[in-house]
Amino acid sequence: MNEDLHRHLDGELPLEGLGEDARREAEAWESLLKTFRTETTPGKAMPWLETSVMAEIEALPAPGAFQRAVSWLIHPQPVRISPLMVGVAAAALAAVLLVGRPGFGPGAPGPAPAGTGATPAALNPGQGDPVVLVQFALEAPGASSVAVAGDFDGWKGSNVLSDPDGDGIWTGRIPVKPGVHAYMFLVDGSTWMTDPRADRYQEDGFGNRNAILAVTGPAA
Amino acid sequence: MNGAHSYVSVMALPAERTDAQVVRDVLAGDRDAYRLLVRRYGDVLFGHAFRMVGNHDEASDLAQRALVTGYRKLASCRDPDRVGAWLFRILSNLSKDHLRSPRRTDVSLDRLPEIPQRGGDPLEAAHRGEVRGRLQLAMGELTPEQREAFMLKHVEGRSYEEMAAVLDTSVASLKMRVHRAREVLRDLLEDFR
């Protein structure tokens, strides 16, 4: 094959730029390539491919901690840390420091370590069953309202999240009794969203999945 | 979990999520989000696999393996905005390895003549079956790299620049493969042209 014919088939030289023999051969190539296109075009892969891939993926272990850590480093995401977490961490640190001091070891006489046994008032606003403040956050740019609905509020969506700085991240701390709860986000009052970051899920029987939240009681 | 939970989720309708958002969601634990990538790229991957191996069953298996491998190794995708090209590279490598495999069957059911439909023209069906068989045999004479470059260029209609970006190789190298493939096919399919 001459170089001009290759250049034509590569799209770099118009048919008119070829000599007579090369032009005839170029036309023969077009016919052959048309046959190739016709005979090597398969049917659509869907939906069996999707079904089989997703079934195989379901049987695989969830992405590991290492993968998540790598993902976190590659794609930094906003983090919301509950004040409760800060309180617990501070209490634990204070306990460690105090235990480490002379006179505060196990069995040693003296006052109780500061912070131990203390429960932030917000964790137990009433005198009845204990409740735990759970921080929820949803990145929902463009949404006009976001609420959390779950079995803890009768699925009313009465716990509204807020986005005071307008960055599209809606947050709120919601009192929840210890136990295992199902919940979803309700966006703009009508769109139900499953939390993709939940640890566990449960089918709701209507074709959707609820996120599952396990809440343990505050330390006594 | 001792009473505190922090949830950060991405809200967007599935069809509106970018590839990068889907990748991030999958890596964050939303396994079902991967379905979007399967829908976006499944047909392209299956089509390319079919053109590489010429057999529906083998192409199905390759496309599925590429997508499952993609899921398992998603954290190593360096450019989530171009996850489609990354999946294509996985399929490309699997397909070429498959073609080099000594255990690969030489006879494909897809190469056999079609059974004519009731009322169809049996001569036409037989002719098409023969044409398909000849094309497959001719393609079998190409190296996997030549075959891939030829199919991408002339059947899938990609530019050399696109091919170079997807396959992570140079335009000059791809041109050489396509030119060589033409030379081989020209000799084998002389009577078809």
mmCIF file of C-alpha atoms in Angstrom:
data_model
loop_
_atom_site.group_PDB
_atom_site.id
_atom_site.type_symbol
_atom_site.label_atom_id
_atom_site.label_comp_id
_atom_site.label_asym_id
_atom_site.label_seq_id
_atom_site.Cartn_x
_atom_site.Cartn_y
_atom_site.Cartn_z
ATOM 1 C CA MET A 1 0.000 0.000 0.000
ATOM 2 C CA ASN A 2 1.364 3.388 -0.827
ATOM 3 C CA GLU A 3 1.825 6.043 1.798
ATOM 4 C CA ASP A 4 -0.812 8.359 0.336
ATOM 5 C CA LEU A 5 -3.449 5.658 0.687
ATOM 6 C CA HIS A 6 -2.546 5.232 4.353
ATOM 7 C CA ARG A 7 -2.751 8.994 4.813
ATOM 8 C CA HIS A 8 -6.175 9.021 3.176
ATOM 9 C CA LEU A 9 -7.436 6.192 5.376
ATOM 10 C CA ASP A 10 -5.993 8.019 8.370
ATOM 11 C CA GLY A 11 -8.107 11.042 7.433
ATOM 12 C CA GLU A 12 -5.131 13.208 6.520
ATOM 13 C CA LEU A 13 -5.551 13.321 2.744
ATOM 14 C CA PRO A 14 -8.794 13.782 0.770
ATOM 15 C CA LEU A 15 -9.794 11.269 -1.874
ATOM 16 C CA GLU A 16 -9.101 13.885 -4.528
ATOM 17 C CA GLY A 17 -5.465 13.941 -3.492
ATOM 18 C CA LEU A 18 -4.944 10.341 -4.587
ATOM 19 C CA GLY A 19 -3.875 9.008 -7.942
ATOM 20 C CA GLU A 20 -6.298 6.931 -9.972
ATOM 21 C CA ASP A 21 -5.123 3.512 -8.758
ATOM 22 C CA ALA A 22 -4.952 4.587 -5.151
ATOM 23 C CA ARG A 23 -8.413 6.125 -5.425
ATOM 24 C CA ARG A 24 -9.860 2.836 -6.657
ATOM 25 C CA GLU A 25 -8.188 1.020 -3.810
ATOM 26 C CA ALA A 26 -9.449 3.597 -1.325
ATOM 27 C CA GLU A 27 -13.005 3.013 -2.511
ATOM 28 C CA ALA A 28 -12.513 -0.737 -2.140
ATOM 29 C CA TRP A 29 -11.278 -0.141 1.401
ATOM 30 C CA GLU A 30 -14.367 1.895 2.229
ATOM 31 C CA SER A 31 -16.516 -1.005 1.112
ATOM 32 C CA LEU A 32 -14.507 -3.463 3.200
ATOM 33 C CA LEU A 33 -14.592 -1.234 6.272
ATOM 34 C CA LYS A 34 -18.345 -0.888 5.909
ATOM 35 C CA THR A 35 -18.590 -4.679 5.999
ATOM 36 C CA PHE A 36 -16.420 -4.723 9.111
ATOM 37 C CA ARG A 37 -18.677 -2.215 10.842
ATOM 38 C CA THR A 38 -21.797 -4.157 9.948
ATOM 39 C CA GLU A 39 -20.479 -7.544 10.938
ATOM 40 C CA THR A 40 -18.724 -6.577 14.157
ATOM 41 C CA THR A 41 -21.499 -4.570 15.772
ATOM 42 C CA PRO A 42 -22.976 -6.571 18.637
ATOM 43 C CA GLY A 43 -26.366 -6.109 20.189
ATOM 44 C CA LYS A 44 -26.827 -4.057 23.302
ATOM 45 C CA ALA A 45 -25.169 -5.395 26.420
ATOM 46 C CA MET A 46 -27.905 -4.196 28.737
ATOM 47 C CA PRO A 47 -29.524 -5.241 30.972
ATOM 48 C CA TRP A 48 -27.879 -8.561 31.573
ATOM 49 C CA LEU A 49 -24.433 -7.015 32.041
ATOM 50 C CA GLU A 50 -25.639 -4.674 34.751
ATOM 51 C CA THR A 51 -27.455 -7.501 36.513
ATOM 52 C CA SER A 52 -24.505 -9.870 36.469
ATOM 53 C CA VAL A 53 -21.921 -7.234 37.448
ATOM 54 C CA MET A 54 -23.983 -5.950 40.353
ATOM 55 C CA ALA A 55 -24.697 -9.489 41.548
ATOM 56 C CA GLU A 56 -20.989 -10.272 41.564
ATOM 57 C CA ILE A 57 -20.171 -7.036 43.328
ATOM 58 C CA GLU A 58 -22.773 -7.761 46.001
ATOM 59 C CA ALA A 59 -20.877 -10.922 46.849
ATOM 60 C CA LEU A 60 -17.586 -9.045 47.257
ATOM 61 C CA PRO A 61 -16.506 -7.534 50.547
ATOM 62 C CA ALA A 62 -17.202 -3.842 50.904
ATOM 63 C CA PRO A 63 -14.349 -1.539 49.927
ATOM 64 C CA GLY A 64 -11.717 -1.960 52.637
ATOM 65 C CA ALA A 65 -10.480 0.533 55.142
ATOM 66 C CA PHE A 66 -7.307 1.001 53.134
ATOM 67 C CA GLN A 67 -9.266 1.912 50.028
ATOM 68 C CA ARG A 68 -11.380 4.338 52.011
ATOM 69 C CA ALA A 69 -8.280 5.948 53.492
ATOM 70 C CA VAL A 70 -6.769 6.347 50.044
ATOM 71 C CA SER A 71 -10.010 7.776 48.753
ATOM 72 C CA TRP A 72 -10.147 10.188 51.650
ATOM 73 C CA LEU A 73 -6.649 11.423 50.904
ATOM 74 C CA ILE A 74 -7.306 11.752 47.195
ATOM 75 C CA HIS A 75 -10.718 13.377 47.529
ATOM 76 C CA PRO A 76 -10.828 15.473 50.694
ATOM 77 C CA GLN A 77 -14.340 15.726 52.049
ATOM 78 C CA PRO A 78 -15.914 17.989 54.648
ATOM 79 C CA VAL A 79 -15.925 16.515 58.126
ATOM 80 C CA ARG A 80 -18.457 17.230 60.804
ATOM 81 C CA ILE A 81 -17.381 16.269 64.291
ATOM 82 C CA SER A 82 -20.050 16.100 66.922
ATOM 83 C CA PRO A 83 -19.437 18.198 70.043
ATOM 84 C CA LEU A 84 -20.254 15.019 71.906
ATOM 85 C CA MET A 85 -17.193 13.391 70.377
ATOM 86 C CA VAL A 86 -15.083 16.345 71.469
ATOM 87 C CA GLY A 87 -16.516 16.118 74.979
ATOM 88 C CA VAL A 88 -15.874 12.402 75.240
ATOM 89 C CA ALA A 89 -12.341 12.800 73.906
ATOM 90 C CA ALA A 90 -11.615 15.653 76.317
ATOM 91 C CA ALA A 91 -12.971 13.639 79.221
ATOM 92 C CA ALA A 92 -10.880 10.638 78.254
ATOM 93 C CA LEU A 93 -7.768 12.789 77.936
ATOM 94 C CA ALA A 94 -8.413 14.445 81.287
ATOM 95 C CA ALA A 95 -8.907 11.042 82.886
ATOM 96 C CA VAL A 96 -5.649 9.772 81.458
ATOM 97 C CA LEU A 97 -3.753 12.849 82.660
ATOM 98 C CA LEU A 98 -5.238 12.688 86.119
ATOM 99 C CA VAL A 99 -4.657 8.973 86.514
ATOM 100 C CA GLY A 100 -1.077 9.576 85.546
ATOM 101 C CA ARG A 101 -0.593 12.088 88.355
ATOM 102 C CA PRO A 102 0.580 10.999 91.821
ATOM 103 C CA GLY A 103 -2.337 10.430 94.118
ATOM 104 C CA PHE A 104 -4.809 9.689 91.359
ATOM 105 C CA GLY A 105 -3.976 6.060 90.691
ATOM 106 C CA PRO A 106 -6.438 3.241 91.207
ATOM 107 C CA GLY A 107 -7.426 2.957 94.806
ATOM 108 C CA ALA A 108 -5.648 6.126 95.757
ATOM 109 C CA PRO A 109 -7.506 8.462 98.042
ATOM 110 C CA GLY A 110 -8.572 11.830 96.764
ATOM 111 C CA PRO A 111 -11.240 13.528 94.729
ATOM 112 C CA ALA A 112 -12.759 11.928 91.654
ATOM 113 C CA PRO A 113 -11.016 12.844 88.429
ATOM 114 C CA ALA A 114 -12.488 15.840 86.743
ATOM 115 C CA GLY A 115 -14.748 15.033 83.831
ATOM 116 C CA THR A 116 -15.390 11.384 84.592
ATOM 117 C CA GLY A 117 -18.987 10.436 84.945
ATOM 118 C CA ALA A 118 -20.086 13.799 83.664
ATOM 119 C CA THR A 119 -22.758 13.821 80.916
ATOM 120 C CA PRO A 120 -23.269 16.979 78.956
ATOM 121 C CA ALA A 121 -26.648 18.419 79.797
ATOM 122 C CA ALA A 122 -27.597 18.471 76.171
ATOM 123 C CA LEU A 123 -27.421 14.700 76.123
ATOM 124 C CA ASN A 124 -30.155 14.337 78.638
ATOM 125 C CA PRO A 125 -32.426 17.354 78.384
ATOM 126 C CA GLY A 126 -35.276 15.732 80.267
ATOM 127 C CA GLN A 127 -35.381 13.548 83.306
ATOM 128 C CA GLY A 128 -36.850 10.510 81.458
ATOM 129 C CA ASP A 129 -35.109 8.092 79.091
ATOM 130 C CA PRO A 130 -31.620 9.160 78.058
ATOM 131 C CA VAL A 131 -31.178 10.483 74.572
ATOM 132 C CA VAL A 132 -28.083 10.936 72.485
ATOM 133 C CA LEU A 133 -27.442 13.814 70.150
ATOM 134 C CA VAL A 134 -26.591 12.441 66.756
ATOM 135 C CA GLN A 135 -25.072 14.709 64.196
ATOM 136 C CA PHE A 136 -26.372 14.322 60.672
ATOM 137 C CA ALA A 137 -24.925 16.033 57.629
ATOM 138 C CA LEU A 138 -25.826 15.938 53.986
ATOM 139 C CA GLU A 139 -24.093 17.690 51.130
ATOM 140 C CA ALA A 140 -27.013 18.931 49.090
ATOM 141 C CA PRO A 141 -26.075 21.941 46.984
ATOM 142 C CA GLY A 142 -29.126 23.614 45.551
ATOM 143 C CA ALA A 143 -31.581 22.113 48.011
ATOM 144 C CA SER A 144 -34.005 24.454 49.727
ATOM 145 C CA SER A 145 -34.630 22.220 52.719
ATOM 146 C CA VAL A 146 -33.280 19.001 54.180
ATOM 147 C CA ALA A 147 -34.819 17.009 57.000
ATOM 148 C CA VAL A 148 -34.146 13.685 58.639
ATOM 149 C CA ALA A 149 -37.038 11.288 58.941
ATOM 150 C CA GLY A 150 -36.885 7.990 60.732
ATOM 151 C CA ASP A 151 -38.630 5.668 63.086
ATOM 152 C CA PHE A 152 -37.484 7.935 65.913
ATOM 153 C CA ASP A 153 -39.917 10.669 64.765
ATOM 154 C CA GLY A 154 -42.591 8.509 63.183
ATOM 155 C CA TRP A 155 -41.148 9.276 59.709
ATOM 156 C CA LYS A 156 -42.536 12.810 59.871
ATOM 157 C CA GLY A 157 -39.332 14.531 58.829
ATOM 158 C CA SER A 158 -39.720 16.905 61.724
ATOM 159 C CA ASN A 159 -35.968 17.195 62.359
ATOM 160 C CA VAL A 160 -34.803 19.895 59.999
ATOM 161 C CA LEU A 161 -31.149 20.375 59.101
ATOM 162 C CA SER A 162 -29.704 23.807 58.424
ATOM 163 C CA ASP A 163 -27.097 25.332 56.148
ATOM 164 C CA PRO A 164 -26.330 28.696 57.714
ATOM 165 C CA ASP A 165 -23.221 29.466 55.646
ATOM 166 C CA GLY A 166 -24.801 28.431 52.349
ATOM 167 C CA ASP A 167 -22.036 25.997 51.411
ATOM 168 C CA GLY A 168 -24.517 23.280 50.502
ATOM 169 C CA ILE A 169 -23.740 21.160 53.562
ATOM 170 C CA TRP A 170 -26.797 20.732 55.727
ATOM 171 C CA THR A 171 -26.188 19.734 59.326
ATOM 172 C CA GLY A 172 -28.074 19.312 62.551
ATOM 173 C CA ARG A 173 -27.908 17.473 65.861
ATOM 174 C CA ILE A 174 -30.958 15.421 66.579
ATOM 175 C CA PRO A 175 -31.838 13.726 69.869
ATOM 176 C CA VAL A 176 -32.285 9.999 69.411
ATOM 177 C CA LYS A 177 -32.968 7.346 72.004
ATOM 178 C CA PRO A 178 -30.484 4.484 72.232
ATOM 179 C CA GLY A 179 -31.356 1.588 69.991
ATOM 180 C CA VAL A 180 -31.304 0.623 66.345
ATOM 181 C CA HIS A 181 -33.119 3.045 64.047
ATOM 182 C CA ALA A 182 -33.970 3.344 60.361
ATOM 183 C CA TYR A 183 -33.869 6.743 58.706
ATOM 184 C CA MET A 184 -33.689 8.627 55.410
ATOM 185 C CA PHE A 185 -33.112 12.175 54.302
ATOM 186 C CA LEU A 186 -36.039 14.166 52.961
ATOM 187 C CA VAL A 187 -34.856 16.810 50.494
ATOM 188 C CA ASP A 188 -37.074 19.735 49.492
ATOM 189 C CA GLY A 189 -39.970 18.092 51.276
ATOM 190 C CA SER A 190 -40.518 15.413 48.670
ATOM 191 C CA THR A 191 -37.314 13.644 47.581
ATOM 192 C CA TRP A 192 -36.268 10.692 49.734
ATOM 193 C CA MET A 193 -32.535 10.052 49.802
ATOM 194 C CA THR A 194 -30.802 7.040 51.287
ATOM 195 C CA ASP A 195 -27.665 7.970 53.193
ATOM 196 C CA PRO A 196 -24.863 6.372 51.140
ATOM 197 C CA ARG A 197 -22.454 6.645 54.053
ATOM 198 C CA ALA A 198 -24.446 4.556 56.483
ATOM 199 C CA ASP A 199 -22.827 1.472 57.961
ATOM 200 C CA ARG A 200 -25.849 -0.710 57.319
ATOM 201 C CA TYR A 201 -29.013 -0.696 55.227
ATOM 202 C CA GLN A 202 -32.371 -2.390 55.266
ATOM 203 C CA GLU A 203 -34.887 -2.811 52.456
ATOM 204 C CA ASP A 204 -38.074 -0.922 53.243
ATOM 205 C CA GLY A 205 -40.314 -3.273 51.270
ATOM 206 C CA PHE A 206 -41.195 -0.551 48.758
ATOM 207 C CA GLY A 207 -38.108 -0.761 46.609
ATOM 208 C CA ASN A 208 -35.984 1.637 48.645
ATOM 209 C CA ARG A 209 -33.341 1.164 51.280
ATOM 210 C CA ASN A 210 -33.344 2.756 54.675
ATOM 211 C CA ALA A 211 -30.087 3.581 56.370
ATOM 212 C CA ILE A 212 -29.648 1.905 59.736
ATOM 213 C CA LEU A 213 -28.289 3.776 62.725
ATOM 214 C CA ALA A 214 -27.142 2.058 65.919
ATOM 215 C CA VAL A 215 -27.078 4.348 68.938
ATOM 216 C CA THR A 216 -25.699 3.286 72.282
ATOM 217 C CA GLY A 217 -26.578 5.095 75.487
ATOM 218 C CA PRO A 218 -24.326 7.680 77.120
ATOM 219 C CA ALA A 219 -21.808 6.307 79.547
ATOM 220 C CA ALA A 220 -23.123 6.124 83.098
ATOM 221 C CA MET B 1 -20.044 3.883 68.137
ATOM 222 C CA ASN B 2 -20.538 5.449 71.483
ATOM 223 C CA GLY B 3 -23.436 7.766 70.881
ATOM 224 C CA ALA B 4 -21.861 9.988 68.235
ATOM 225 C CA HIS B 5 -22.266 9.759 64.502
ATOM 226 C CA SER B 6 -21.083 11.901 61.703
ATOM 227 C CA TYR B 7 -22.659 11.476 58.311
ATOM 228 C CA VAL B 8 -21.543 13.216 55.171
ATOM 229 C CA SER B 9 -23.481 12.328 52.061
ATOM 230 C CA VAL B 10 -23.670 13.643 48.553
ATOM 231 C CA MET B 11 -27.105 14.568 47.313
ATOM 232 C CA ALA B 12 -27.764 14.539 43.615
ATOM 233 C CA LEU B 13 -30.066 12.650 41.340
ATOM 234 C CA PRO B 14 -28.289 9.560 40.015
ATOM 235 C CA ALA B 15 -28.353 10.743 36.413
ATOM 236 C CA GLU B 16 -26.789 14.052 37.410
ATOM 237 C CA ARG B 17 -23.854 12.674 39.322
ATOM 238 C CA THR B 18 -20.530 13.137 37.580
ATOM 239 C CA ASP B 19 -18.182 10.201 37.213
ATOM 240 C CA ALA B 20 -15.964 11.655 39.923
ATOM 241 C CA GLN B 21 -18.899 11.947 42.314
ATOM 242 C CA VAL B 22 -19.945 8.384 41.619
ATOM 243 C CA VAL B 23 -16.410 7.145 42.234
ATOM 244 C CA ARG B 24 -16.270 9.037 45.492
ATOM 245 C CA ASP B 25 -19.629 7.643 46.603
ATOM 246 C CA VAL B 26 -18.659 4.076 45.763
ATOM 247 C CA LEU B 27 -15.407 4.410 47.675
ATOM 248 C CA ALA B 28 -17.340 5.847 50.581
ATOM 249 C CA GLY B 29 -19.388 2.663 50.756
ATOM 250 C CA ASP B 30 -22.299 3.270 48.387
ATOM 251 C CA ARG B 31 -21.868 0.055 46.465
ATOM 252 C CA ASP B 32 -25.056 0.552 44.468
ATOM 253 C CA ALA B 33 -23.739 3.786 42.929
ATOM 254 C CA TYR B 34 -21.424 1.649 40.809
ATOM 255 C CA ARG B 35 -24.510 0.702 38.818
ATOM 256 C CA LEU B 36 -24.317 4.155 37.206
ATOM 257 C CA LEU B 37 -20.858 3.451 35.826
ATOM 258 C CA VAL B 38 -22.028 0.083 34.520
ATOM 259 C CA ARG B 39 -24.895 1.823 32.728
ATOM 260 C CA ARG B 40 -22.675 4.547 31.322
ATOM 261 C CA TYR B 41 -19.876 2.357 30.035
ATOM 262 C CA GLY B 42 -21.267 -1.173 29.812
ATOM 263 C CA ASP B 43 -22.290 -0.988 26.177
ATOM 264 C CA VAL B 44 -19.016 0.564 25.049
ATOM 265 C CA LEU B 45 -16.980 -2.045 26.917
ATOM 266 C CA PHE B 46 -19.069 -4.939 25.678
ATOM 267 C CA GLY B 47 -18.956 -3.649 22.098
ATOM 268 C CA HIS B 48 -15.187 -3.317 22.160
ATOM 269 C CA ALA B 49 -14.764 -6.745 23.751
ATOM 270 C CA PHE B 50 -16.969 -8.277 21.068
ATOM 271 C CA ARG B 51 -14.935 -6.683 18.312
ATOM 272 C CA MET B 52 -11.754 -7.947 19.918
ATOM 273 C CA VAL B 53 -12.763 -11.573 20.488
ATOM 274 C CA GLY B 54 -15.610 -12.000 17.994
ATOM 275 C CA ASN B 55 -17.733 -14.019 20.353
ATOM 276 C CA HIS B 56 -20.714 -12.927 22.438
ATOM 277 C CA ASP B 57 -20.037 -15.223 25.389
ATOM 278 C CA GLU B 58 -16.358 -14.336 25.654
ATOM 279 C CA ALA B 59 -17.144 -10.644 25.197
ATOM 280 C CA SER B 60 -19.754 -10.828 27.952
ATOM 281 C CA ASP B 61 -17.292 -12.472 30.276
ATOM 282 C CA LEU B 62 -14.578 -9.911 29.506
ATOM 283 C CA ALA B 63 -16.859 -6.915 29.977
ATOM 284 C CA GLN B 64 -18.084 -8.310 33.275
ATOM 285 C CA ARG B 65 -14.564 -9.052 34.462
ATOM 286 C CA ALA B 66 -13.426 -5.542 33.508
ATOM 287 C CA LEU B 67 -16.257 -3.917 35.432
ATOM 288 C CA VAL B 68 -15.808 -6.091 38.505
ATOM 289 C CA THR B 69 -12.047 -5.504 38.446
ATOM 290 C CA GLY B 70 -12.761 -1.794 38.139
ATOM 291 C CA TYR B 71 -14.914 -1.938 41.243
ATOM 292 C CA ARG B 72 -12.304 -3.821 43.239
ATOM 293 C CA LYS B 73 -9.499 -1.460 42.228
ATOM 294 C CA LEU B 74 -11.472 1.762 42.107
ATOM 295 C CA ALA B 75 -9.318 3.428 44.745
ATOM 296 C CA SER B 76 -6.365 3.229 42.369
ATOM 297 C CA CYS B 77 -8.162 5.220 39.654
ATOM 298 C CA ARG B 78 -6.029 8.349 39.589
ATOM 299 C CA ASP B 79 -8.433 10.503 37.586
ATOM 300 C CA PRO B 80 -12.028 9.784 38.632
ATOM 301 C CA ASP B 81 -13.313 12.273 36.039
ATOM 302 C CA ARG B 82 -12.015 9.867 33.391
ATOM 303 C CA VAL B 83 -13.030 6.629 35.019
ATOM 304 C CA GLY B 84 -14.545 5.514 31.698
ATOM 305 C CA ALA B 85 -11.141 5.586 30.017
ATOM 306 C CA TRP B 86 -9.657 3.797 33.019
ATOM 307 C CA LEU B 87 -12.249 1.024 32.738
ATOM 308 C CA PHE B 88 -11.549 0.828 29.024
ATOM 309 C CA ARG B 89 -7.850 0.282 29.707
ATOM 310 C CA ILE B 90 -8.704 -2.557 32.085
ATOM 311 C CA LEU B 91 -10.863 -4.152 29.398
ATOM 312 C CA SER B 92 -8.185 -3.559 26.779
ATOM 313 C CA ASN B 93 -5.588 -5.417 28.846
ATOM 314 C CA LEU B 94 -7.974 -8.251 29.671
ATOM 315 C CA SER B 95 -8.944 -8.622 26.013
ATOM 316 C CA LYS B 96 -5.364 -8.721 24.777
ATOM 317 C CA ASP B 97 -4.389 -11.221 27.479
ATOM 318 C CA HIS B 98 -7.390 -13.299 26.500
ATOM 319 C CA LEU B 99 -6.391 -13.307 22.836
ATOM 320 C CA ARG B 100 -2.899 -14.453 23.789
ATOM 321 C CA SER B 101 -4.230 -17.203 26.005
ATOM 322 C CA PRO B 102 -3.327 -20.629 24.615
ATOM 323 C CA ARG B 103 -6.518 -22.055 26.094
ATOM 324 C CA ARG B 104 -8.699 -19.813 24.005
ATOM 325 C CA THR B 105 -11.016 -21.792 21.743
ATOM 326 C CA ASP B 106 -10.332 -21.369 18.078
ATOM 327 C CA VAL B 107 -13.863 -21.928 16.934
ATOM 328 C CA SER B 108 -16.486 -19.387 17.773
ATOM 329 C CA LEU B 109 -20.145 -20.156 17.450
ATOM 330 C CA ASP B 110 -20.528 -16.605 16.256
ATOM 331 C CA ARG B 111 -18.432 -17.456 13.236
ATOM 332 C CA LEU B 112 -20.848 -20.082 12.052
ATOM 333 C CA PRO B 113 -23.392 -19.122 9.422
ATOM 334 C CA GLU B 114 -26.618 -17.801 10.818
ATOM 335 C CA ILE B 115 -29.651 -20.024 10.738
ATOM 336 C CA PRO B 116 -31.962 -18.273 8.276
ATOM 337 C CA GLN B 117 -35.138 -16.801 9.710
ATOM 338 C CA ARG B 118 -38.390 -18.317 8.547
ATOM 339 C CA GLY B 119 -39.102 -16.679 5.217
ATOM 340 C CA GLY B 120 -35.557 -15.265 5.052
ATOM 341 C CA ASP B 121 -33.149 -15.771 2.200
ATOM 342 C CA PRO B 122 -30.959 -18.790 3.053
ATOM 343 C CA LEU B 123 -28.371 -17.819 0.442
ATOM 344 C CA GLU B 124 -28.069 -14.346 1.913
ATOM 345 C CA ALA B 125 -27.739 -15.803 5.412
ATOM 346 C CA ALA B 126 -25.090 -18.244 4.259
ATOM 347 C CA HIS B 127 -23.186 -15.474 2.523
ATOM 348 C CA ARG B 128 -23.227 -13.304 5.628
ATOM 349 C CA GLY B 129 -22.024 -16.200 7.712
ATOM 350 C CA GLU B 130 -19.160 -16.750 5.318
ATOM 351 C CA VAL B 131 -18.262 -13.075 5.317
ATOM 352 C CA ARG B 132 -18.254 -12.966 9.097
ATOM 353 C CA GLY B 133 -16.108 -16.073 9.280
ATOM 354 C CA ARG B 134 -13.592 -14.672 6.793
ATOM 355 C CA LEU B 135 -13.327 -11.395 8.676
ATOM 356 C CA GLN B 136 -12.780 -13.201 11.950
ATOM 357 C CA LEU B 137 -10.109 -15.432 10.502
ATOM 358 C CA ALA B 138 -8.347 -12.450 8.983
ATOM 359 C CA MET B 139 -8.483 -10.574 12.281
ATOM 360 C CA GLY B 140 -7.005 -13.631 13.937
ATOM 361 C CA GLU B 141 -3.835 -13.036 11.928
ATOM 362 C CA LEU B 142 -3.282 -9.668 13.579
ATOM 363 C CA THR B 143 -1.527 -9.231 16.896
ATOM 364 C CA PRO B 144 -3.878 -8.176 19.710
ATOM 365 C CA GLU B 145 -2.388 -4.669 19.583
ATOM 366 C CA GLN B 146 -2.886 -4.352 15.816
ATOM 367 C CA ARG B 147 -6.393 -5.717 16.080
ATOM 368 C CA GLU B 148 -7.297 -3.268 18.820
ATOM 369 C CA ALA B 149 -5.849 -0.271 16.992
ATOM 370 C CA PHE B 150 -7.568 -1.235 13.727
ATOM 371 C CA MET B 151 -10.949 -1.716 15.407
ATOM 372 C CA LEU B 152 -10.729 1.526 17.331
ATOM 373 C CA LYS B 153 -9.725 3.471 14.251
ATOM 374 C CA HIS B 154 -11.902 1.998 11.544
ATOM 375 C CA VAL B 155 -14.857 0.353 13.268
ATOM 376 C CA GLU B 156 -15.354 2.505 16.348
ATOM 377 C CA GLY B 157 -14.299 5.628 14.447
ATOM 378 C CA ARG B 158 -11.885 7.064 17.017
ATOM 379 C CA SER B 159 -9.217 9.595 16.183
ATOM 380 C CA TYR B 160 -5.600 8.712 16.839
ATOM 381 C CA GLU B 161 -5.512 11.348 19.564
ATOM 382 C CA GLU B 162 -8.484 9.785 21.340
ATOM 383 C CA MET B 163 -6.951 6.355 21.041
ATOM 384 C CA ALA B 164 -3.641 7.590 22.420
ATOM 385 C CA ALA B 165 -5.364 9.149 25.425
ATOM 386 C CA VAL B 166 -7.422 6.058 26.179
ATOM 387 C CA LEU B 167 -4.661 3.518 25.655
ATOM 388 C CA ASP B 168 -1.920 5.665 27.142
ATOM 389 C CA THR B 169 0.388 5.274 24.161
ATOM 390 C CA SER B 170 1.736 7.487 21.383
ATOM 391 C CA VAL B 171 -0.034 8.482 18.169
ATOM 392 C CA ALA B 172 2.980 7.344 16.144
ATOM 393 C CA SER B 173 2.863 3.893 17.689
ATOM 394 C CA LEU B 174 -0.856 3.579 17.020
ATOM 395 C CA LYS B 175 -0.460 4.675 13.404
ATOM 396 C CA MET B 176 2.167 2.027 12.913
ATOM 397 C CA ARG B 177 -0.146 -0.665 14.301
ATOM 398 C CA VAL B 178 -3.044 0.434 12.095
ATOM 399 C CA HIS B 179 -0.869 0.611 8.979
ATOM 400 C CA ARG B 180 0.513 -2.841 9.645
ATOM 401 C CA ALA B 181 -2.993 -4.201 10.231
ATOM 402 C CA ARG B 182 -4.113 -2.803 6.864
ATOM 403 C CA GLU B 183 -1.213 -4.452 5.103
ATOM 404 C CA VAL B 184 -2.070 -7.828 6.606
ATOM 405 C CA LEU B 185 -5.806 -7.529 5.954
ATOM 406 C CA ARG B 186 -5.220 -6.292 2.424
ATOM 407 C CA ASP B 187 -3.510 -9.538 1.527
ATOM 408 C CA LEU B 188 -6.007 -11.769 3.332
ATOM 409 C CA LEU B 189 -9.164 -10.068 2.101
ATOM 410 C CA GLU B 190 -8.125 -9.226 -1.428
ATOM 411 C CA ASP B 191 -11.325 -10.642 -2.928
ATOM 412 C CA PHE B 192 -13.546 -8.677 -0.563
ATOM 413 C CA ARG B 193 -12.344 -5.276 -1.646
#
